[in-house]
XYZ file of N, CA and C in Angstrom:
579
model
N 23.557 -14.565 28.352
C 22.708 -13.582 29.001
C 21.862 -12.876 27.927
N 20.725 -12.789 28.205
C 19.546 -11.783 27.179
C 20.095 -10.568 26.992
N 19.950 -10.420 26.027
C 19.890 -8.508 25.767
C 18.846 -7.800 26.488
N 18.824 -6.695 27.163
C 17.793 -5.943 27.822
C 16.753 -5.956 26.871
N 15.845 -5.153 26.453
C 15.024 -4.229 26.204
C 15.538 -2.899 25.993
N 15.811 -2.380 26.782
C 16.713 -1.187 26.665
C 17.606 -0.927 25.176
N 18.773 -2.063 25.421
C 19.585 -2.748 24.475
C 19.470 -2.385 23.166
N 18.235 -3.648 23.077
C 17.227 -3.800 21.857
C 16.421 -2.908 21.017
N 16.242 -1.878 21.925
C 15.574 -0.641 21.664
C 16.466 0.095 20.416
N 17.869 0.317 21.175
C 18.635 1.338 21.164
C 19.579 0.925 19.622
N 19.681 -0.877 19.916
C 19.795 -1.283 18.725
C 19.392 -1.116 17.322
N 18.037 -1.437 17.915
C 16.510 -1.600 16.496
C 16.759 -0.237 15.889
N 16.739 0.959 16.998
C 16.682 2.321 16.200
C 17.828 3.114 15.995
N 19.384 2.387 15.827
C 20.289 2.419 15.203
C 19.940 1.859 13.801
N 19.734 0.756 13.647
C 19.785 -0.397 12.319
C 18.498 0.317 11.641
N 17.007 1.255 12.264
C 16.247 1.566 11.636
C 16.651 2.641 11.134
N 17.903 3.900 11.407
C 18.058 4.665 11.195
C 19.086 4.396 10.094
N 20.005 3.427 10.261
C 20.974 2.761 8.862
C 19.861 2.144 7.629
N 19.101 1.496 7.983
C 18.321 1.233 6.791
C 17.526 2.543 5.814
N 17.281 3.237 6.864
C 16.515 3.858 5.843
C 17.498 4.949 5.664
N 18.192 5.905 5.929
C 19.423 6.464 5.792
C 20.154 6.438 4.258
N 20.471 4.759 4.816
C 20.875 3.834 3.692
C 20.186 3.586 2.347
N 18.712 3.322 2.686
C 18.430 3.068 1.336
C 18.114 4.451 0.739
N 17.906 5.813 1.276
C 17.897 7.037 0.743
C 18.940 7.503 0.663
N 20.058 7.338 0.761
C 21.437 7.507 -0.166
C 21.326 6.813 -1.666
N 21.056 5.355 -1.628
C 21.692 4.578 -2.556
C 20.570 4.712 -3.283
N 19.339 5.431 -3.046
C 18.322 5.475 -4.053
C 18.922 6.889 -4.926
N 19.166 7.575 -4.392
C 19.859 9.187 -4.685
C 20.517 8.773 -5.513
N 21.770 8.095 -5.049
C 23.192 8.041 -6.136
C 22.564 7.272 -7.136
N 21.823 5.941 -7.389
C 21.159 5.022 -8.557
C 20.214 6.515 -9.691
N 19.741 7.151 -8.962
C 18.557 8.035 -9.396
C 19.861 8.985 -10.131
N 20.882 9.527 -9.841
C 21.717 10.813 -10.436
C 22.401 9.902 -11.770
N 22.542 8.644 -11.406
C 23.258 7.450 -12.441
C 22.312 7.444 -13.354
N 21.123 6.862 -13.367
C 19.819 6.835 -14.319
C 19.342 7.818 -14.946
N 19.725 9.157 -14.190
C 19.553 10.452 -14.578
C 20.078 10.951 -16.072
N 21.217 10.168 -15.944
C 22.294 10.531 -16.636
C 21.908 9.631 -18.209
N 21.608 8.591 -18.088
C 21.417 7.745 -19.084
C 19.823 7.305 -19.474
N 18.982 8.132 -18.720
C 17.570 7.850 -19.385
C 16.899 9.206 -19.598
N 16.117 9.493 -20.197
C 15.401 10.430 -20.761
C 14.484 10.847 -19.192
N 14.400 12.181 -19.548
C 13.120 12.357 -18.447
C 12.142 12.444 -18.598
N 11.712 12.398 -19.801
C 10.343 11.411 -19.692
C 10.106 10.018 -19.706
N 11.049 9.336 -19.517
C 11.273 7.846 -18.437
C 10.936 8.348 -16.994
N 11.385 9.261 -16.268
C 10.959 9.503 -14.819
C 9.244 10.053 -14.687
N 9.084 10.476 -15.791
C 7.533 11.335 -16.089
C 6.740 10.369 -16.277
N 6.819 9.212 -17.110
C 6.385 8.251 -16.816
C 5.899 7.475 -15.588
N 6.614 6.805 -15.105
C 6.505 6.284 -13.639
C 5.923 7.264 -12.547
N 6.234 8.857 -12.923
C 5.675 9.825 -12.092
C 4.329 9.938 -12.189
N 3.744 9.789 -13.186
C 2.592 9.671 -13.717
C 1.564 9.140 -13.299
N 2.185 7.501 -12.767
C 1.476 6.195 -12.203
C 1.854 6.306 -11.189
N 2.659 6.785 -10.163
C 3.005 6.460 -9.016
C 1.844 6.272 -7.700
N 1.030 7.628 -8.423
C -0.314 7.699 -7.299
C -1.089 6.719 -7.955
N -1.312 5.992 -8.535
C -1.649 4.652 -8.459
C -1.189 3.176 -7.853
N 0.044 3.357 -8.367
C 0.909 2.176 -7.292
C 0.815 2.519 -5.950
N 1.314 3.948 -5.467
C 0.870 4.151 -3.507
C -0.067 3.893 -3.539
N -1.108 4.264 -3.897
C -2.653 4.026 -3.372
C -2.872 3.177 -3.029
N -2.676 2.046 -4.268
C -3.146 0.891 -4.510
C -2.167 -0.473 -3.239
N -1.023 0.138 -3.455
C 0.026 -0.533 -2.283
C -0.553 -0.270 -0.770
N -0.749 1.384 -0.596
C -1.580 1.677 0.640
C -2.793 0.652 1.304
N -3.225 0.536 0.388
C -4.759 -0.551 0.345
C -4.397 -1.431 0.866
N -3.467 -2.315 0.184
C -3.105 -3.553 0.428
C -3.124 -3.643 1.553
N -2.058 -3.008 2.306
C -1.314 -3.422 3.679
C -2.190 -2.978 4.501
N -3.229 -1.712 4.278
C -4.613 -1.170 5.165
C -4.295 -1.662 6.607
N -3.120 -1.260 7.520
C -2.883 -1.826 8.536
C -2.679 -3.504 9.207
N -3.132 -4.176 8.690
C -3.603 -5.383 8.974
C -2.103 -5.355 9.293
N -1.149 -5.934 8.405
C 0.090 -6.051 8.756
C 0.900 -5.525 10.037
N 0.666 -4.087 10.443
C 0.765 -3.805 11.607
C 0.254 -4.105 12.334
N -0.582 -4.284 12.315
C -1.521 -5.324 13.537
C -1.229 -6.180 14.253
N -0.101 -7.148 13.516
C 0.669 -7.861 13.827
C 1.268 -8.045 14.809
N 1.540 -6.723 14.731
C 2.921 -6.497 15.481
C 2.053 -5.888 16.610
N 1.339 -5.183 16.619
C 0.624 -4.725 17.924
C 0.046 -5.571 18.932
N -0.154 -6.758 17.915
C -1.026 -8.228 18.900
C 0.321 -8.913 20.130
N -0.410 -8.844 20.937
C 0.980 -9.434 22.189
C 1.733 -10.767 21.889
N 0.755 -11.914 21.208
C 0.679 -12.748 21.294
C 0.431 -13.600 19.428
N 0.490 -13.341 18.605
C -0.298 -13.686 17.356
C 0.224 -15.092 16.963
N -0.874 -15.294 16.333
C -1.190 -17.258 16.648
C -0.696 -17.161 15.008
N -0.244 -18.420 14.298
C 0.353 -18.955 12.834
C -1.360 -18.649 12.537
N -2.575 -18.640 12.969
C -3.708 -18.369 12.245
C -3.923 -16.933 12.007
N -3.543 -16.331 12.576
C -3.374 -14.462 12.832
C -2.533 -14.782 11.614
N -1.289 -14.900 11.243
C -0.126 -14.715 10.416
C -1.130 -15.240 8.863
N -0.941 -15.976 9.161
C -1.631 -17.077 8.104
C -3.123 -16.095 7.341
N -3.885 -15.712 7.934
C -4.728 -14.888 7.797
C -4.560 -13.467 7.168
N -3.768 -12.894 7.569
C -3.122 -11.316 7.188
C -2.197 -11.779 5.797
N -1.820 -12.973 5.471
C -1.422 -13.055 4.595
C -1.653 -13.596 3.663
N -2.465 -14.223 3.825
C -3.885 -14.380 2.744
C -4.601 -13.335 1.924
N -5.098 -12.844 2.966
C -6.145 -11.148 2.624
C -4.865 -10.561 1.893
N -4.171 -9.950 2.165
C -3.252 -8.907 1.705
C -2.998 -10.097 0.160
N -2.708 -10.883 -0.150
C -2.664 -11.597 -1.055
C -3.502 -11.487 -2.472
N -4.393 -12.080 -2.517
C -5.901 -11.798 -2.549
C -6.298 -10.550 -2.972
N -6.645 -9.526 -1.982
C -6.884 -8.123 -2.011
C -5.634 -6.899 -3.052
N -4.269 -7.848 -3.247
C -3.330 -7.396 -4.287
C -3.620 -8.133 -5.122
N -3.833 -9.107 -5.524
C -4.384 -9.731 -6.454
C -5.670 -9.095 -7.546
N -6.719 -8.838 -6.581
C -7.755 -7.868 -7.131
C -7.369 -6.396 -7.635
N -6.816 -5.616 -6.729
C -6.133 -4.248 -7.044
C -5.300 -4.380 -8.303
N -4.355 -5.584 -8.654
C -3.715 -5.478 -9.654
C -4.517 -5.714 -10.812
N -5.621 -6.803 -11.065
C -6.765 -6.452 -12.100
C -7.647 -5.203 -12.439
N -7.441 -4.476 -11.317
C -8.007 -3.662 -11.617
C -7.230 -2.568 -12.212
N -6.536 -2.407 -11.795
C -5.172 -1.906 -12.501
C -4.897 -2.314 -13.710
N -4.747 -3.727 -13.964
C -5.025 -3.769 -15.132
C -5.706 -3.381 -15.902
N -7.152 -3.474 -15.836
C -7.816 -3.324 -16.719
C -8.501 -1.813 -17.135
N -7.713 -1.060 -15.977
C -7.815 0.712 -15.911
C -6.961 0.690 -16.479
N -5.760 0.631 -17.097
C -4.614 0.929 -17.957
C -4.631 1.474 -19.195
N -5.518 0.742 -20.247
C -5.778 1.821 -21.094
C -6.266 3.250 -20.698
N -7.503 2.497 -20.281
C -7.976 4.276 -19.413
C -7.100 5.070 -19.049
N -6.168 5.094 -17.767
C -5.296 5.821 -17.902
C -4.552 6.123 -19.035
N -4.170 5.620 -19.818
C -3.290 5.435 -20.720
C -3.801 6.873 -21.503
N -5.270 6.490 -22.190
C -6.023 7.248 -22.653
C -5.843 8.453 -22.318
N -6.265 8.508 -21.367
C -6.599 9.767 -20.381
C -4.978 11.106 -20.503
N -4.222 10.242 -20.425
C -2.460 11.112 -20.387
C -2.685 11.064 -22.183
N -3.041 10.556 -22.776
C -2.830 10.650 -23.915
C -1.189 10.003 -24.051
N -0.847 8.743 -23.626
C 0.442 8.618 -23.751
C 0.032 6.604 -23.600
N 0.145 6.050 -24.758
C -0.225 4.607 -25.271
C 0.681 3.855 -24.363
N 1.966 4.028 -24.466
C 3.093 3.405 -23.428
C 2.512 3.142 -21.842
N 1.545 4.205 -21.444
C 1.505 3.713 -20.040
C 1.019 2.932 -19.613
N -0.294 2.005 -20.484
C -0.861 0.859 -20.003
C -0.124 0.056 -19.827
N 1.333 -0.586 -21.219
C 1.802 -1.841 -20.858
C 2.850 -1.023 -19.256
N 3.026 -0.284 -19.321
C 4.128 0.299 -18.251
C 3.198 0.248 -16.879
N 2.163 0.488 -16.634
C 1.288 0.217 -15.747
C 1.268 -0.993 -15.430
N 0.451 -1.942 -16.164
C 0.048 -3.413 -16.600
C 1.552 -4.086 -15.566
N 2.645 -3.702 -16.084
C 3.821 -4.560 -15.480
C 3.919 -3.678 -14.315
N 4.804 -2.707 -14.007
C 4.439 -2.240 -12.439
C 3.520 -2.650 -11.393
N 2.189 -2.463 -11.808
C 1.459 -3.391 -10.851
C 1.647 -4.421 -10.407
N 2.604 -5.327 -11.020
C 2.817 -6.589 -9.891
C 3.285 -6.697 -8.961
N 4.061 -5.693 -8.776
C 4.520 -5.009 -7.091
C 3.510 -5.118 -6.256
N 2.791 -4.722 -6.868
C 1.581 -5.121 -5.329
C 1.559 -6.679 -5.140
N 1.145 -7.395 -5.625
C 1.355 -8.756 -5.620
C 2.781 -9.074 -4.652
N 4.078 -8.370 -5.196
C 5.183 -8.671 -5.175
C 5.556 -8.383 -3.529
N 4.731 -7.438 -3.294
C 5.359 -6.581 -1.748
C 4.104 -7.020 -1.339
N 2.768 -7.829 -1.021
C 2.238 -8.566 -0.470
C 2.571 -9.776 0.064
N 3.569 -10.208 -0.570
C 3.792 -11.501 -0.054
C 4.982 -11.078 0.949
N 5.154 -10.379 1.162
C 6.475 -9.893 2.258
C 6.341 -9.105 3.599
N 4.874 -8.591 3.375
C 3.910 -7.754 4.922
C 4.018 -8.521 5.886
N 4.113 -9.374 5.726
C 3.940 -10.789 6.930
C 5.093 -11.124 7.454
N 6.216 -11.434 6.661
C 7.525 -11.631 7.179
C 8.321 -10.679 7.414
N 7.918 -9.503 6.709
C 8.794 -8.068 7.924
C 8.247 -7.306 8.753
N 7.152 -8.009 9.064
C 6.626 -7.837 10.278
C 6.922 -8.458 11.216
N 7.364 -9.820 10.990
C 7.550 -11.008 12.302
C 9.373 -10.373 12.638
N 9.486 -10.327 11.471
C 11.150 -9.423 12.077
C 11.012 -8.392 12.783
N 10.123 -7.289 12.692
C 10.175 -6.000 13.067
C 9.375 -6.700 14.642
N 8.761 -7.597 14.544
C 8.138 -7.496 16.213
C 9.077 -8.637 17.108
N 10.046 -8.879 16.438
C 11.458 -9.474 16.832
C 12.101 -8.704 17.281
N 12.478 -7.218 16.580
C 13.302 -6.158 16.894
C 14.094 -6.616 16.181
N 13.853 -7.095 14.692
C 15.873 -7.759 14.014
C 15.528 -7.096 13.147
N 15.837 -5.609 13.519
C 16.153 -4.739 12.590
C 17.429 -4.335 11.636
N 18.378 -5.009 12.306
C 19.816 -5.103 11.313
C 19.128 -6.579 10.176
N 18.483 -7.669 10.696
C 18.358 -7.825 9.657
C 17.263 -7.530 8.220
N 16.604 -7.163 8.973
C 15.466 -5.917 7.923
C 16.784 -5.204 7.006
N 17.534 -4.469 7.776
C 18.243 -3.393 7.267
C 19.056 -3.620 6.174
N 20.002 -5.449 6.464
C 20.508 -5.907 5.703
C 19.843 -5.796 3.986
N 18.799 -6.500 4.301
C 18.183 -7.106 3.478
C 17.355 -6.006 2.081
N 16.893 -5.198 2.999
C 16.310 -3.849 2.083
C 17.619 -2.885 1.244
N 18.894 -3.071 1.813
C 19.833 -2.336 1.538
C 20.545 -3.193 0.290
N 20.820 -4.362 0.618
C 21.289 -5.539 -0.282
C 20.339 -6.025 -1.431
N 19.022 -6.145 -1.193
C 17.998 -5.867 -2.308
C 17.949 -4.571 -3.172
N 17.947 -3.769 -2.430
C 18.308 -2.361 -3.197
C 19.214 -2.173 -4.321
N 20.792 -2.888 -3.244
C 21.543 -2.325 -4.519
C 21.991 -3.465 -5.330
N 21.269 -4.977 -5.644
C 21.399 -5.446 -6.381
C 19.985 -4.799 -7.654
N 18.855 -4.428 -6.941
C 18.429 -4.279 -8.048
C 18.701 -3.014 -9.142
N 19.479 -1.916 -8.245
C 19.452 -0.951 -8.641
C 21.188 -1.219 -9.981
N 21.943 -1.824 -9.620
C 22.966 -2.275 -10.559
C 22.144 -3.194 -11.390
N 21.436 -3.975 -11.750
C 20.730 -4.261 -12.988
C 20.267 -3.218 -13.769
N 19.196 -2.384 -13.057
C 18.305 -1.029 -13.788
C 19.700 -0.396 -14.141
N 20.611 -0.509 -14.212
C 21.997 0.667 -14.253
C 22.120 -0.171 -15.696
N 22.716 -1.102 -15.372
C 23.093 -1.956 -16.631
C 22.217 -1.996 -17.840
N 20.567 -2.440 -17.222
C 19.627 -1.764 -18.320
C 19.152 -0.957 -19.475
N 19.388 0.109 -18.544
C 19.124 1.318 -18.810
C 20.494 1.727 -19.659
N 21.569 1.309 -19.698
C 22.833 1.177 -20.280
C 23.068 0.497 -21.683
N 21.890 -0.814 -21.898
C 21.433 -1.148 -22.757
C 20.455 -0.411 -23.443
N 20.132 0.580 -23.177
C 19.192 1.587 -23.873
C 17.763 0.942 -23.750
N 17.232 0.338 -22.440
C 15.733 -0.058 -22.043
C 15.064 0.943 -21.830
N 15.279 2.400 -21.722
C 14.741 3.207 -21.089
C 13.653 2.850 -20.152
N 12.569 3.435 -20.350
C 11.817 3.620 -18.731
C 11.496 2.071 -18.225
N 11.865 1.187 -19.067
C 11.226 -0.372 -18.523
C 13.015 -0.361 -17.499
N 13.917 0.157 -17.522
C 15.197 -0.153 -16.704
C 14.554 -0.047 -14.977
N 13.697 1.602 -15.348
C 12.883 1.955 -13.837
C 11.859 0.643 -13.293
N 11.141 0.045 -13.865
C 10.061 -0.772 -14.167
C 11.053 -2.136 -13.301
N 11.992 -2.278 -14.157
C 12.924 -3.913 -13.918
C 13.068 -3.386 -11.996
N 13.565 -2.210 -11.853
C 14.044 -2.058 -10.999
C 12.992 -1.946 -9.555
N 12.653 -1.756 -9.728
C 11.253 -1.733 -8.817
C 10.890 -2.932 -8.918
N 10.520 -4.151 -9.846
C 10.360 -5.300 -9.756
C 11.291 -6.348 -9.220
N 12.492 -6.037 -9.432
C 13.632 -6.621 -8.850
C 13.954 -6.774 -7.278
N 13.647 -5.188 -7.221
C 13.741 -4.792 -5.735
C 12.649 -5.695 -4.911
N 11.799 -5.530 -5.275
C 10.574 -6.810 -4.320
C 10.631 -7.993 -4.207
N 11.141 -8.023 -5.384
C 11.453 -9.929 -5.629
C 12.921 -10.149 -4.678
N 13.966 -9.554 -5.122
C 15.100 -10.143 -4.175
C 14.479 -9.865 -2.675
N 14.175 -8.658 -2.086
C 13.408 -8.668 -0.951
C 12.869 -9.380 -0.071
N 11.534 -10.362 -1.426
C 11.150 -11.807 -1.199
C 11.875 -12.560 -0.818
N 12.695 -13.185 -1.466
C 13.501 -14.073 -1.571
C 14.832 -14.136 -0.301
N 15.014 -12.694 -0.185
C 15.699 -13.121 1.444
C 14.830 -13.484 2.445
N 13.998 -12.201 2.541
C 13.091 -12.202 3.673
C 12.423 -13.747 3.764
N 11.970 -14.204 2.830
C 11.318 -15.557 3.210
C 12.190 -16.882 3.451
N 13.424 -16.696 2.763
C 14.491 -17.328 3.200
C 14.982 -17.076 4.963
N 14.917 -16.368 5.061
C 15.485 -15.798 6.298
C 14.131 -16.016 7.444
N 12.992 -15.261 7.623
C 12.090 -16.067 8.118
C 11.292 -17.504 8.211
């Protein structure tokens, strides 16, 4: 027998309320751990660039991705399409990013942030290739497995950046970890879709 709608509803926004719940706990406890073993100007760092990475992440996804999910019906050319552009369009943002890096860099008066920029930015790249497939989940309603997956990506990447940062990487532990996090992400999500 089908699950209602109803059901599904009540489900999705259980598992949406465990995921994110979830991953704002385990970002907390990783963040008081890292706290402990990296300098804070490792967090000043990344704080620094962050309104560059949102922005630039913002851009990317510029709705299209939701769109997705709003379309009743979306054809493998709809999919295929949104994930192209978003591709592409992170692709460009991250050159440009690149090649603003000194500039910024300049600008803070702090030399470290270009290469620290320079690598962060591939997140955009990294969380482009994944708009598409957690979207086809989310207009599934398989939000436990969204939930899984963001939570289990999380805290594998966040026990590397631990270990890292333990090795005395300082702010590149934050850097690994944020890169990690997208990539395992990838790697289920596209496995799984």
């Amino acid at each position: 027998m089908a699950e209602s709608l109803g059901y599904k509803v009540i489900r999705g926004t259980i598992w949406a309320s465990i995921d994110r719940i979830g991953t704002m706990a385990l970002q907390f406890i990783v963040n008081l751990i890292l706290a402990r073993l990296l300098m804070p100007k490792d967090f000043g760092y990344i704080g620094m660039l962050a309104i560059f990475i949102s922005v630039s992440q913002t851009l990317v996804d510029g709705g299209f991705g939701s769109a997705l999910i709003q379309k009743k019906e979306p054809t493998q050319k709809d999919y295929s399409t949104i994930f192209y552009w978003n591709l592409i369009f992170s692709i460009i943002l991250y050159v440009v990013l690149y090649v603003a890096a000194p500039y910024v860099a300049l600008f803070f008066k702090l030399p470290l942030l270009s290469k620290i920029l320079r690598a962060q930015g591939l997140i955009l790249i990294v969380n482009a290739l994944v708009i598409v497939q957690n979207n086809r989940l989310r207009k599934q309603l398989a939000f436990q497995t969204i939930a899984l997956i963001n939570i289990g990506s999380l805290m594998a990447a966040s026990l590397i950046a631990i270990y890292v940062a333990y090795k005395g990487f300082g702010v590149w532990s934050l850097v690994i970890m944020q890169l990690m996090y997208g990539f395992l992400q990838n790697c289920l999500l596209w496995g799984v879709v």
